[in-house]
Amino acid sequence: MLNRRHIRIKVMQALYALSQSEQPDLLKEEKFLNASTAQMYDLYLVLIDLVVEIHAHAKDMMERSQLKMLATESEKNPNLKFINNEVLVKLSENELLQKELKKAKLNNWRLDNEYVVLIYNELMKSDFYDAYMSDTESDFKKDRDFVIDFFSEFVAPNDKLYDYLEDYRITWVDDLPVVNTTIVKRLGKIKPNSPESTIIPKLYKDEEDRQYTKDLLLRTARNNEEYEAEILGNTPNWDQDRIATLDKILIKMALCEFLRFPSIPIKVTINEYLELSKEYSTPKSSIFVNGVLDRLVKKYKKESRLNKAGRGLIE
C-alpha cells in the first residue's frame, strides 16, 4: 500500500518533528514513524468498514420499512439489488476484515453512524443509484463496477467525511489519496471466488521498502551535521536563518539518498524531492531545492562520491 513517495512523506514528517523538539529523541521519532505508517493501515480498514456499514444500514432500513403498520407495496416487496450486491455481500461476510478491525480496535461507524447515514442518503437520492437499481440484468462485474464507482464518487470525495477523518487523526489527511487509490485497486481485484485476503493489503510492498523507511530516517538524522554543512557551503548568497526548515529537511533526505542508497537513481531522487517541495513547502522552494541539489550532484560527481550500483543510476 505504501509507495516510495508516501514513505518519503512519512519520513519527512518525522524529521520535521525531530527538528522542532526541544529534546530531540531519534528513538521516539522512529516509534512515531512506525505508528504513523500503521495508522495508514487503520485508515484503510476504517474506509472499507464504512462501505460495509452503509450496506448494513440499507438492510436495516429495508427491514424497518417492511415492519411498518401501513407499509406500501414497494416497502413490502423492495428492490433487493443493492442489498444483494455480490461484492457488498462478500465484504460484509469477510471474517478476516472483521478480525483486523477488532485487532485494531476500530469501531468508528458503530459508535457514530452519522456519516453512514449521510453517505447512504446521498446515494439513495442519486441518479447513479436509480440507474443501477433499474437495470434488470445483474452479474458480478456489474456489481463490482457499481461498488467501485460508489466509493469513488460518494465516499472518497465527501467533504464532511474528510473533516471527520482529519479531526480523528491528523496524519490521515496525507494518507487519504494513497488509501483511496489502494481501495479502488483492491475492489477491482475481487472475483466471485476470491479469498478474503484479496481486500486486505500489505502495508509495505516488500521487506526492502520497510527497511528503506527505517534507513532513510536514521541515516538522514545521524548524518544531519554533515548534510547541514553541505547546505551551508553551497548556499553562500542565502540568509541561512531564512531557509525554510522543511526545505533543509528535503535537501538532507535527498543528499542521504545520493550518498547512502546506491540503488536509487539520481534523477528519481531529485524529481521526488522537487515534487514534495512544491506540495509541502513555500511557493519558491522547488527552485531553491533544485538549485542546491543540482550544485551538489555536480560536486559529488567531480569528487566521485556517488557510489551508485547499476547502469543509468547517476545520469
mmCIF file with all atom_site columns, C-alpha atoms in Angstrom, residues 13 36 84 106 108 140 173 179 182 193 199 201 212 236 242 261 264-265 303:
data_model
loop_
_atom_site.group_PDB
_atom_site.id
_atom_site.type_symbol
_atom_site.label_atom_id
_atom_site.label_alt_id
_atom_site.label_comp_id
_atom_site.label_asym_id
_atom_site.label_entity_id
_atom_site.label_seq_id
_atom_site.pdbx_PDB_ins_code
_atom_site.Cartn_x
_atom_site.Cartn_y
_atom_site.Cartn_z
_atom_site.occupancy
_atom_site.B_iso_or_equiv
_atom_site.pdbx_formal_charge
_atom_site.auth_seq_id
_atom_site.auth_comp_id
_atom_site.auth_asym_id
_atom_site.auth_atom_id
_atom_site.pdbx_PDB_model_num
ATOM 1  C CA . GLN A 1 13  ? 7.167   14.439  8.883   1.00 0.00 ? 13  GLN A CA 1
ATOM 2  C CA . SER A 1 36  ? 2.169   6.841   11.604  1.00 0.00 ? 36  SER A CA 1
ATOM 3  C CA . ASN A 1 84  ? -27.842 -8.495  -2.708  1.00 0.00 ? 84  ASN A CA 1
ATOM 4  C CA . LEU A 1 106 ? -11.644 0.262   15.143  1.00 0.00 ? 106 LEU A CA 1
ATOM 5  C CA . ASN A 1 108 ? -15.915 4.122   14.368  1.00 0.00 ? 108 ASN A CA 1
ATOM 6  C CA . PHE A 1 140 ? -20.671 -9.934  -10.567 1.00 0.00 ? 140 PHE A CA 1
ATOM 7  C CA . VAL A 1 173 ? -5.035  13.747  5.685   1.00 0.00 ? 173 VAL A CA 1
ATOM 8  C CA . VAL A 1 179 ? -5.522  4.796   0.684   1.00 0.00 ? 179 VAL A CA 1
ATOM 9  C CA . THR A 1 182 ? -5.490  1.322   -2.914  1.00 0.00 ? 182 THR A CA 1
ATOM 10 C CA . ASN A 1 193 ? -14.157 -16.967 -5.682  1.00 0.00 ? 193 ASN A CA 1
ATOM 11 C CA . ILE A 1 199 ? -9.336  -6.949  0.135   1.00 0.00 ? 199 ILE A CA 1
ATOM 12 C CA . PRO A 1 201 ? -3.417  -5.188  1.551   1.00 0.00 ? 201 PRO A CA 1
ATOM 13 C CA . TYR A 1 212 ? 14.152  1.722   3.280   1.00 0.00 ? 212 TYR A CA 1
ATOM 14 C CA . PRO A 1 236 ? 26.609  31.336  0.188   1.00 0.00 ? 236 PRO A CA 1
ATOM 15 C CA . ARG A 1 242 ? 15.620  32.341  6.332   1.00 0.00 ? 242 ARG A CA 1
ATOM 16 C CA . PHE A 1 261 ? 21.290  4.491   -1.197  1.00 0.00 ? 261 PHE A CA 1
ATOM 17 C CA . ILE A 1 264 ? 18.146  4.785   -6.195  1.00 0.00 ? 264 ILE A CA 1
ATOM 18 C CA . PRO A 1 265 ? 18.794  6.762   -9.426  1.00 0.00 ? 265 PRO A CA 1
ATOM 19 C CA . GLU A 1 303 ? 34.637  14.029  -6.185  1.00 0.00 ? 303 GLU A CA 1
#
